[in-house]
Structures are given as C-alpha cells and as structure tokens.
C-alpha cells in the first residue's frame, strides 16, 4: 500500500475510529517506554516520572492509562511476553492423536514461560502485592485464564474421545498444572538461584505427564 492510499484511509476514518487508533498508539508508546526504563532501573528504582519522560507524554496522560506503577509494570511485562506466550502456549484443540506427546510439549513450554525472568517477575510482584486483588485479576485475565480455557477444551475433547477416563476437567486441569510446576516452585517462593536446564525441563515434564496419565487413564 502506498502512502497516498494510507493517508486517504486515515483521513477517511470517522472521529471515533481515529481517536481509538491514536489512543492505542499512545498506550503502546507508554508500554514500550516503561519496558525500557524497568529494564535499566528495575521495579523499585523506577519512577512514574521517568517513564513519563521516556514516553514523552504528560503526567495526566500517563496516569489516565495506568493508575499505578505496579499495574504498568505488569502490563509492560505482559506486553513483552505476549508474543512469547502465544508462540509457546499454543493449544491445538484437535491435536489429540498423540495426546501424551502434545501435553509433554505444552508442559515444557509452560515451564519455560513461567520460570523465565518475566514470568518470575510477574508472579513475585503478585505475591508481594497480595493486598491488591485488582492487580492479580488483571494479570489473570491477560494470560493464565486464556491458557486455562484452552487446556479445559483440550482435556474435554480427550475425555469425549475416550483417551482419558470420565472426570471433571476443571479438577484435572488443576492437577496437571500442579504436577508440571511441582519440581520448580521452590525457585519461585524462595528465590533459589537454580539453573533451569533443558535436560531438567524435559525430564520433569516427562515425570509430570506420566503421573497425570497414571491418574486419569483407565
């Protein structure tokens, strides 16, 4: 598309549509600026004023989009992690021909994402901000809820096809997540500096999925 056509389309948009585009562009600029500042200064040392200066927006504009530094921190991490999340946590609802291998791949990707620097930073912030339930709800809706719904659909399909014995997939989905993370939770809760090797991820995923199948197959 050449620039004249693009300009024509932009100027042909109604006021509401154009305002929406501009609003999203401003929000994206703030998120990108915040991600840069947080990387350099860390969460504790970063100020909203520094982010405002980096984004080149007014204080009113910044707080209009993000009322608190905590919310902006989570949103900026989720923004950076969104592509990785969708790439790594792909749920193909029809891919039950080799359910065990499919769950193995999902388990490995879930571990890589959850225990990446971004994943750990988000979860540790949520733990330290337990008195702010709105922050947890925001994070849940943006990421984990989508994965949960997709996993429930996958497990229900496997039940319908007879690959898993009849049960409530809401329960088995919780069990599956717990098994996948069982060997790694100390890293999160105690801040252990344990290297997350591919060998460990693959072996732990194998153990988790084997245990799951022991419970949920006839």
PDB file of C-alpha atoms in Angstrom:
ATOM      1  CA  UNK A   1       0.000   0.000   0.000  1.00  0.00           C
ATOM      2  CA  UNK A   2       1.457   3.392  -0.954  1.00  0.00           C
ATOM      3  CA  UNK A   3       1.464   6.388   1.365  1.00  0.00           C
ATOM      4  CA  UNK A   4      -1.253   8.265  -0.526  1.00  0.00           C
ATOM      5  CA  UNK A   5      -3.658   5.365  -0.105  1.00  0.00           C
ATOM      6  CA  UNK A   6      -2.713   5.051   3.561  1.00  0.00           C
ATOM      7  CA  UNK A   7      -3.255   8.754   4.171  1.00  0.00           C
ATOM      8  CA  UNK A   8      -6.586   8.583   2.362  1.00  0.00           C
ATOM      9  CA  UNK A   9      -7.706   5.726   4.609  1.00  0.00           C
ATOM     10  CA  UNK A  10      -6.612   7.538   7.746  1.00  0.00           C
ATOM     11  CA  UNK A  11      -8.351  10.773   6.787  1.00  0.00           C
ATOM     12  CA  UNK A  12     -11.450   8.835   5.746  1.00  0.00           C
ATOM     13  CA  UNK A  13     -11.841   7.318   9.208  1.00  0.00           C
ATOM     14  CA  UNK A  14     -14.578   8.740  11.425  1.00  0.00           C
ATOM     15  CA  UNK A  15     -13.606  10.683  14.530  1.00  0.00           C
ATOM     16  CA  UNK A  16     -14.246   7.773  16.914  1.00  0.00           C
ATOM     17  CA  UNK A  17     -12.108   5.315  14.915  1.00  0.00           C
ATOM     18  CA  UNK A  18      -9.254   7.784  14.535  1.00  0.00           C
ATOM     19  CA  UNK A  19      -9.331   8.576  18.255  1.00  0.00           C
ATOM     20  CA  UNK A  20      -9.202   4.873  19.024  1.00  0.00           C
ATOM     21  CA  UNK A  21      -6.129   4.406  16.811  1.00  0.00           C
ATOM     22  CA  UNK A  22      -4.399   7.355  18.452  1.00  0.00           C
ATOM     23  CA  UNK A  23      -5.341   6.115  21.911  1.00  0.00           C
ATOM     24  CA  UNK A  24      -3.889   2.670  21.240  1.00  0.00           C
ATOM     25  CA  UNK A  25      -0.728   4.221  19.782  1.00  0.00           C
ATOM     26  CA  UNK A  26      -0.256   6.297  22.946  1.00  0.00           C
ATOM     27  CA  UNK A  27      -0.817   3.273  25.169  1.00  0.00           C
ATOM     28  CA  UNK A  28       1.709   1.262  23.168  1.00  0.00           C
ATOM     29  CA  UNK A  29       4.278   4.078  23.382  1.00  0.00           C
ATOM     30  CA  UNK A  30       3.896   4.146  27.176  1.00  0.00           C
ATOM     31  CA  UNK A  31       4.290   0.367  27.439  1.00  0.00           C
ATOM     32  CA  UNK A  32       7.415   0.389  25.285  1.00  0.00           C
ATOM     33  CA  UNK A  33       8.902   3.244  27.300  1.00  0.00           C
ATOM     34  CA  UNK A  34       8.066   1.527  30.587  1.00  0.00           C
ATOM     35  CA  UNK A  35       9.660  -1.729  29.456  1.00  0.00           C
ATOM     36  CA  UNK A  36      12.894   0.127  28.646  1.00  0.00           C
ATOM     37  CA  UNK A  37      13.001   2.021  31.945  1.00  0.00           C
ATOM     38  CA  UNK A  38      12.168  -1.049  34.056  1.00  0.00           C
ATOM     39  CA  UNK A  39      14.939  -2.999  32.326  1.00  0.00           C
ATOM     40  CA  UNK A  40      17.500  -0.316  33.140  1.00  0.00           C
ATOM     41  CA  UNK A  41      16.428   0.695  36.653  1.00  0.00           C
ATOM     42  CA  UNK A  42      14.434  -2.243  37.983  1.00  0.00           C
ATOM     43  CA  UNK A  43      10.985  -2.040  39.539  1.00  0.00           C
ATOM     44  CA  UNK A  44      11.901  -0.454  42.874  1.00  0.00           C
ATOM     45  CA  UNK A  45      14.096   2.331  41.460  1.00  0.00           C
ATOM     46  CA  UNK A  46      11.833   3.224  38.544  1.00  0.00           C
ATOM     47  CA  UNK A  47       9.556   6.239  38.942  1.00  0.00           C
ATOM     48  CA  UNK A  48       6.449   7.136  37.011  1.00  0.00           C
ATOM     49  CA  UNK A  49       8.107  10.455  36.169  1.00  0.00           C
ATOM     50  CA  UNK A  50      10.979   8.606  34.461  1.00  0.00           C
ATOM     51  CA  UNK A  51       8.513   6.599  32.405  1.00  0.00           C
ATOM     52  CA  UNK A  52       6.586   9.756  31.535  1.00  0.00           C
ATOM     53  CA  UNK A  53       9.771  11.410  30.305  1.00  0.00           C
ATOM     54  CA  UNK A  54      10.772   8.355  28.267  1.00  0.00           C
ATOM     55  CA  UNK A  55       7.312   8.097  26.693  1.00  0.00           C
ATOM     56  CA  UNK A  56       7.148  11.893  26.144  1.00  0.00           C
ATOM     57  CA  UNK A  57       3.601  12.163  27.459  1.00  0.00           C
ATOM     58  CA  UNK A  58       2.031  14.319  30.146  1.00  0.00           C
ATOM     59  CA  UNK A  59       1.599  13.109  33.699  1.00  0.00           C
ATOM     60  CA  UNK A  60      -2.183  13.231  33.268  1.00  0.00           C
ATOM     61  CA  UNK A  61      -1.950  11.082  30.138  1.00  0.00           C
ATOM     62  CA  UNK A  62       0.303   8.531  31.837  1.00  0.00           C
ATOM     63  CA  UNK A  63      -1.960   8.133  34.871  1.00  0.00           C
ATOM     64  CA  UNK A  64      -5.010   8.145  32.641  1.00  0.00           C
ATOM     65  CA  UNK A  65      -3.791   4.932  31.037  1.00  0.00           C
ATOM     66  CA  UNK A  66      -2.055   3.358  34.048  1.00  0.00           C
ATOM     67  CA  UNK A  67      -3.130   4.446  37.544  1.00  0.00           C
ATOM     68  CA  UNK A  68      -0.180   2.829  39.355  1.00  0.00           C
ATOM     69  CA  UNK A  69       3.413   1.770  38.813  1.00  0.00           C
ATOM     70  CA  UNK A  70       2.506  -1.820  39.764  1.00  0.00           C
ATOM     71  CA  UNK A  71      -0.168  -2.049  37.075  1.00  0.00           C
ATOM     72  CA  UNK A  72       2.147  -0.513  34.494  1.00  0.00           C
ATOM     73  CA  UNK A  73       4.924  -2.936  35.456  1.00  0.00           C
ATOM     74  CA  UNK A  74       2.697  -5.955  34.932  1.00  0.00           C
ATOM     75  CA  UNK A  75       1.269  -4.561  31.700  1.00  0.00           C
ATOM     76  CA  UNK A  76       4.745  -3.801  30.330  1.00  0.00           C
ATOM     77  CA  UNK A  77       5.973  -7.315  31.146  1.00  0.00           C
ATOM     78  CA  UNK A  78       2.849  -8.855  29.653  1.00  0.00           C
ATOM     79  CA  UNK A  79       3.303  -6.705  26.568  1.00  0.00           C
ATOM     80  CA  UNK A  80       6.852  -8.012  26.118  1.00  0.00           C
ATOM     81  CA  UNK A  81       5.836 -11.572  26.914  1.00  0.00           C
ATOM     82  CA  UNK A  82       2.651 -11.657  24.833  1.00  0.00           C
ATOM     83  CA  UNK A  83       4.294 -12.845  21.610  1.00  0.00           C
ATOM     84  CA  UNK A  84       6.307 -15.425  23.528  1.00  0.00           C
ATOM     85  CA  UNK A  85       3.174 -16.549  25.386  1.00  0.00           C
ATOM     86  CA  UNK A  86       1.126 -17.073  22.251  1.00  0.00           C
ATOM     87  CA  UNK A  87       4.030 -18.766  20.475  1.00  0.00           C
ATOM     88  CA  UNK A  88       4.887 -21.150  23.297  1.00  0.00           C
ATOM     89  CA  UNK A  89       1.458 -21.891  24.731  1.00  0.00           C
ATOM     90  CA  UNK A  90      -0.333 -22.869  21.548  1.00  0.00           C
ATOM     91  CA  UNK A  91      -3.250 -25.210  22.222  1.00  0.00           C
ATOM     92  CA  UNK A  92      -4.486 -27.111  19.203  1.00  0.00           C
ATOM     93  CA  UNK A  93      -7.836 -28.442  20.358  1.00  0.00           C
ATOM     94  CA  UNK A  94      -7.878 -31.102  17.634  1.00  0.00           C
ATOM     95  CA  UNK A  95      -4.352 -32.332  18.334  1.00  0.00           C
ATOM     96  CA  UNK A  96      -5.260 -35.373  20.437  1.00  0.00           C
ATOM     97  CA  UNK A  97      -3.881 -38.031  18.079  1.00  0.00           C
ATOM     98  CA  UNK A  98      -0.826 -38.300  20.345  1.00  0.00           C
ATOM     99  CA  UNK A  99      -2.153 -36.692  23.496  1.00  0.00           C
ATOM    100  CA  UNK A 100       0.797 -37.632  25.680  1.00  0.00           C
ATOM    101  CA  UNK A 101       3.362 -36.034  23.351  1.00  0.00           C
ATOM    102  CA  UNK A 102       1.156 -32.973  22.923  1.00  0.00           C
ATOM    103  CA  UNK A 103       0.880 -32.488  26.697  1.00  0.00           C
ATOM    104  CA  UNK A 104       4.628 -33.047  27.015  1.00  0.00           C
ATOM    105  CA  UNK A 105       5.313 -30.174  24.606  1.00  0.00           C
ATOM    106  CA  UNK A 106       2.816 -27.952  26.381  1.00  0.00           C
ATOM    107  CA  UNK A 107       4.358 -28.767  29.775  1.00  0.00           C
ATOM    108  CA  UNK A 108       7.846 -27.839  28.600  1.00  0.00           C
ATOM    109  CA  UNK A 109       6.649 -24.542  27.126  1.00  0.00           C
ATOM    110  CA  UNK A 110       4.646 -23.726  30.260  1.00  0.00           C
ATOM    111  CA  UNK A 111       7.741 -24.234  32.430  1.00  0.00           C
ATOM    112  CA  UNK A 112       9.940 -22.145  30.138  1.00  0.00           C
ATOM    113  CA  UNK A 113       7.438 -19.299  30.205  1.00  0.00           C
ATOM    114  CA  UNK A 114       6.504 -19.441  33.902  1.00  0.00           C
ATOM    115  CA  UNK A 115      10.132 -19.505  35.057  1.00  0.00           C
ATOM    116  CA  UNK A 116      11.526 -17.032  32.555  1.00  0.00           C
ATOM    117  CA  UNK A 117      12.710 -13.702  34.062  1.00  0.00           C
ATOM    118  CA  UNK A 118       9.457 -12.033  33.006  1.00  0.00           C
ATOM    119  CA  UNK A 119       7.279 -14.847  34.311  1.00  0.00           C
ATOM    120  CA  UNK A 120       9.025 -14.903  37.687  1.00  0.00           C
ATOM    121  CA  UNK A 121       8.950 -11.104  37.989  1.00  0.00           C
ATOM    122  CA  UNK A 122       5.200 -11.008  37.437  1.00  0.00           C
ATOM    123  CA  UNK A 123       4.442 -13.781  39.915  1.00  0.00           C
ATOM    124  CA  UNK A 124       6.725 -12.395  42.617  1.00  0.00           C
ATOM    125  CA  UNK A 125       5.120  -8.989  42.255  1.00  0.00           C
ATOM    126  CA  UNK A 126       1.678 -10.558  42.639  1.00  0.00           C
ATOM    127  CA  UNK A 127       2.792 -12.362  45.795  1.00  0.00           C
ATOM    128  CA  UNK A 128       4.176  -9.148  47.278  1.00  0.00           C
ATOM    129  CA  UNK A 129       1.010  -7.259  46.267  1.00  0.00           C
ATOM    130  CA  UNK A 130      -1.467  -9.673  47.813  1.00  0.00           C
ATOM    131  CA  UNK A 131      -3.446  -6.774  49.276  1.00  0.00           C
ATOM    132  CA  UNK A 132      -4.226  -5.528  45.772  1.00  0.00           C
ATOM    133  CA  UNK A 133      -6.580  -8.158  44.286  1.00  0.00           C
ATOM    134  CA  UNK A 134      -7.296  -5.977  41.243  1.00  0.00           C
ATOM    135  CA  UNK A 135      -3.686  -6.432  40.146  1.00  0.00           C
ATOM    136  CA  UNK A 136      -3.984 -10.211  40.309  1.00  0.00           C
ATOM    137  CA  UNK A 137      -7.275 -10.171  38.427  1.00  0.00           C
ATOM    138  CA  UNK A 138      -5.749  -8.044  35.687  1.00  0.00           C
ATOM    139  CA  UNK A 139      -2.824 -10.409  35.258  1.00  0.00           C
ATOM    140  CA  UNK A 140      -5.078 -13.493  35.347  1.00  0.00           C
ATOM    141  CA  UNK A 141      -7.389 -12.199  32.643  1.00  0.00           C
ATOM    142  CA  UNK A 142      -4.493 -11.177  30.373  1.00  0.00           C
ATOM    143  CA  UNK A 143      -2.699 -14.535  30.415  1.00  0.00           C
ATOM    144  CA  UNK A 144      -3.422 -17.547  32.641  1.00  0.00           C
ATOM    145  CA  UNK A 145      -7.180 -17.521  32.063  1.00  0.00           C
ATOM    146  CA  UNK A 146      -6.694 -17.907  28.303  1.00  0.00           C
ATOM    147  CA  UNK A 147      -4.367 -20.863  28.820  1.00  0.00           C
ATOM    148  CA  UNK A 148      -6.749 -22.426  31.337  1.00  0.00           C
ATOM    149  CA  UNK A 149      -9.731 -22.225  28.988  1.00  0.00           C
ATOM    150  CA  UNK A 150      -7.727 -23.738  26.141  1.00  0.00           C
ATOM    151  CA  UNK A 151      -6.473 -26.580  28.343  1.00  0.00           C
ATOM    152  CA  UNK A 152     -10.001 -27.323  29.573  1.00  0.00           C
ATOM    153  CA  UNK A 153     -11.178 -27.609  25.957  1.00  0.00           C
ATOM    154  CA  UNK A 154      -8.300 -29.952  25.130  1.00  0.00           C
ATOM    155  CA  UNK A 155      -8.944 -32.198  28.144  1.00  0.00           C
ATOM    156  CA  UNK A 156     -12.679 -32.291  27.466  1.00  0.00           C
ATOM    157  CA  UNK A 157     -12.018 -33.393  23.899  1.00  0.00           C
ATOM    158  CA  UNK A 158      -9.694 -36.144  25.139  1.00  0.00           C
ATOM    159  CA  UNK A 159     -12.421 -37.323  27.538  1.00  0.00           C
ATOM    160  CA  UNK A 160     -15.040 -37.303  24.778  1.00  0.00           C
ATOM    161  CA  UNK A 161     -12.722 -39.371  22.562  1.00  0.00           C
ATOM    162  CA  UNK A 162     -12.093 -41.907  25.334  1.00  0.00           C
ATOM    163  CA  UNK A 163      -8.395 -41.120  25.726  1.00  0.00           C
ATOM    164  CA  UNK A 164      -8.957 -40.091  29.341  1.00  0.00           C
ATOM    165  CA  UNK A 165     -11.435 -41.685  31.716  1.00  0.00           C
ATOM    166  CA  UNK A 166     -14.589 -39.682  32.512  1.00  0.00           C
ATOM    167  CA  UNK A 167     -13.968 -36.950  35.068  1.00  0.00           C
ATOM    168  CA  UNK A 168     -14.366 -33.233  35.692  1.00  0.00           C
ATOM    169  CA  UNK A 169     -11.715 -31.496  33.535  1.00  0.00           C
ATOM    170  CA  UNK A 170     -11.785 -28.488  35.877  1.00  0.00           C
ATOM    171  CA  UNK A 171     -10.186 -30.734  38.502  1.00  0.00           C
ATOM    172  CA  UNK A 172      -7.726 -32.486  36.197  1.00  0.00           C
ATOM    173  CA  UNK A 173      -6.574 -29.164  34.743  1.00  0.00           C
ATOM    174  CA  UNK A 174      -5.617 -28.035  38.257  1.00  0.00           C
ATOM    175  CA  UNK A 175      -3.849 -31.332  38.906  1.00  0.00           C
ATOM    176  CA  UNK A 176      -1.980 -31.083  35.615  1.00  0.00           C
ATOM    177  CA  UNK A 177      -0.702 -27.584  36.334  1.00  0.00           C
ATOM    178  CA  UNK A 178       0.374 -28.612  39.823  1.00  0.00           C
ATOM    179  CA  UNK A 179       2.271 -31.643  38.501  1.00  0.00           C
ATOM    180  CA  UNK A 180       4.001 -29.588  35.809  1.00  0.00           C
ATOM    181  CA  UNK A 181       5.232 -26.994  38.300  1.00  0.00           C
ATOM    182  CA  UNK A 182       5.908 -29.356  41.209  1.00  0.00           C
ATOM    183  CA  UNK A 183       9.689 -29.520  40.778  1.00  0.00           C
ATOM    184  CA  UNK A 184      10.149 -25.793  40.226  1.00  0.00           C
ATOM    185  CA  UNK A 185       8.019 -23.979  42.813  1.00  0.00           C
ATOM    186  CA  UNK A 186      10.908 -23.552  45.260  1.00  0.00           C
ATOM    187  CA  UNK A 187      12.600 -21.311  42.687  1.00  0.00           C
ATOM    188  CA  UNK A 188       9.588 -19.011  42.827  1.00  0.00           C
ATOM    189  CA  UNK A 189       8.790 -18.982  46.532  1.00  0.00           C
ATOM    190  CA  UNK A 190      12.323 -18.977  47.933  1.00  0.00           C
ATOM    191  CA  UNK A 191      14.159 -17.143  45.170  1.00  0.00           C
ATOM    192  CA  UNK A 192      16.579 -20.017  44.647  1.00  0.00           C
ATOM    193  CA  UNK A 193      19.236 -19.436  42.025  1.00  0.00           C
ATOM    194  CA  UNK A 194      18.884 -22.829  40.354  1.00  0.00           C
ATOM    195  CA  UNK A 195      19.712 -23.034  36.649  1.00  0.00           C
ATOM    196  CA  UNK A 196      16.717 -24.152  34.602  1.00  0.00           C
ATOM    197  CA  UNK A 197      18.358 -26.525  32.132  1.00  0.00           C
ATOM    198  CA  UNK A 198      16.629 -28.071  29.132  1.00  0.00           C
ATOM    199  CA  UNK A 199      17.501 -31.515  30.488  1.00  0.00           C
ATOM    200  CA  UNK A 200      15.669 -30.760  33.730  1.00  0.00           C
ATOM    201  CA  UNK A 201      12.669 -29.259  31.943  1.00  0.00           C
ATOM    202  CA  UNK A 202      12.293 -32.277  29.663  1.00  0.00           C
ATOM    203  CA  UNK A 203      12.780 -34.853  32.439  1.00  0.00           C
ATOM    204  CA  UNK A 204      10.407 -33.052  34.809  1.00  0.00           C
ATOM    205  CA  UNK A 205       7.784 -32.741  32.063  1.00  0.00           C
ATOM    206  CA  UNK A 206       8.066 -36.466  31.380  1.00  0.00           C
ATOM    207  CA  UNK A 207       7.551 -37.273  35.056  1.00  0.00           C
ATOM    208  CA  UNK A 208       4.607 -34.855  35.349  1.00  0.00           C
ATOM    209  CA  UNK A 209       2.742 -36.132  32.285  1.00  0.00           C
ATOM    210  CA  UNK A 210       3.383 -39.792  33.184  1.00  0.00           C
ATOM    211  CA  UNK A 211       1.913 -39.152  36.644  1.00  0.00           C
ATOM    212  CA  UNK A 212      -1.085 -37.389  35.092  1.00  0.00           C
ATOM    213  CA  UNK A 213      -1.794 -40.336  32.790  1.00  0.00           C
ATOM    214  CA  UNK A 214      -1.475 -42.772  35.694  1.00  0.00           C
ATOM    215  CA  UNK A 215      -4.274 -40.888  37.449  1.00  0.00           C
ATOM    216  CA  UNK A 216      -6.570 -40.144  34.535  1.00  0.00           C
ATOM    217  CA  UNK A 217      -6.389 -43.165  32.239  1.00  0.00           C
ATOM    218  CA  UNK A 218      -8.258 -46.391  32.929  1.00  0.00           C
TER     219      UNK A 218
END
